[in-house]
Amino acid sequence: MMHYRGKVFRPPFEENSLLIEATVGCSRDKCAFCSLYHDTPFAPSPMEDIESDIRFIGRNRTLFKRVFLVGGDPFALPFNRLQRIGELVGDQLPRVESIGCYASVRNILAKTPEQLSELAKLGYSGLNIGLETGLDDVLEFMDKGNTVDEAREALARLNEAGIPFTLNLVMGLAGAGRGIENARANAAVVNEAQPQLIIVTALNVWPGTKLHDYVEASEFIPPTLREIIEEEVAFLRATELDDTFFFGMHELNPIRVNGALPQDRDFLASELEAGMDRFPTHQLNAEVRQIIRENGLIRRTGRTT
């Protein structure tokens, strides 16, 4: 029997991965736009439970090729704990080729370059990181807990260590009137970092978050549907990437596209622009959360490569 004590979330690309709980909750749980772990205090999973789960899977000779450690950000665990997990996976699950998890800028910077290189040798790869935005004032307002320069440093360390990673971006996080500025700032960070994968999500203001309170108090004005789509187009057109997959298929995205960059960049941008033309003007000029409430999310298109 596997041990799962907290909520289990995983990125869409981990659907075929072996999910092993390494932590519960989020080590910070302060981001203004997120409420996923508000009712789950952060705690490391007992090492004996992790070992038991890995040995249980090993005895059953499963065909998993990847392990994804679940929890808000398992990379917050000390190096020695992550090292031990990597060694156990290598010993008990010889078919596994890589180990991924959610990670934050803060807990990447907490590891030395030497420690990151050692984790890379143990198979850590495809860390999933919430970059969210490339604007410092937005990171501060959203209480993300790091600066843009710190994000750049963390991603540079991962590249130096040989650990590929995914970056998550929230379209609209800078608020009304700042979409193009946010798109260009995001592209600047992404072009420098050259991630393996980019996941974009349209902003939605969830009840129970600090951001929801800010909106109610008129301290934050959410963007319109038009601004969300135009920001994604501007971001794509500003990218200069060598080999990155772009995933814009989240259920919150009003127009869903995916493809490879750089080769599909113009195609994806054109699909977003064409999709925008299919919305009536009153919807384009409304907040995206209003469109979600009234009509659901509408368009799905893209290219699989």
C-alpha angles and dihedrals in degrees: 000000000000121000117239116160103159138041112298117222125168135174115256092251091061095066092115096040126107106251114217119177111233099161138005123222126001123296091225108018095181105110108129095222098048133075101161096117104027091116096042117073113215117258136152113247112248109269090227089059092050091049091047092052094048093047091046091055090044092055091053092054095225123185097234113143097186137041121207115195108217129214133087094290116345090178085077086077116104117267093250092057093048089046092052091049091050092050092049092050091049092049100042103029107043093169092060111104102181145014123215138177144157113284137179132215089247097055093044090054089049089067121077120236088250092053092049090051090051091051089050089055089052091056104264105156140143097037110188111226131184104224088158096173142004094221118100097207091053092049089052094046091049090047093233093158100232141068129236091252090053090051090051091050093049093049092046089054091052091050091048091050093047097245111142116214147191122230123209120208128187113215109217097020092127091060135232117344096014103080098110092044090051092046092055093045091050092049092051092057094041094048090054095045099044096204124201091233138012121204116193124194129184114240116260121181106227122204111246095039129110087238090061088054090049091053092048089051092047090242091123126034112204118223124252125251089257091054092049092054095042090051092054091049092049091048093052093048091051095052121110102185131158103204117352132139115225117211117189098155100109114137090242093058111102092211115029120211137157136179148124124293134254095011097052097037098106092040092053094046091049091049090053092049092048091047091052090057089061094063119088115247095248090058094046089054095048127087111272092237089059090054090049092053095045104039113005119233115315124188130058121178140132147112128276114212 
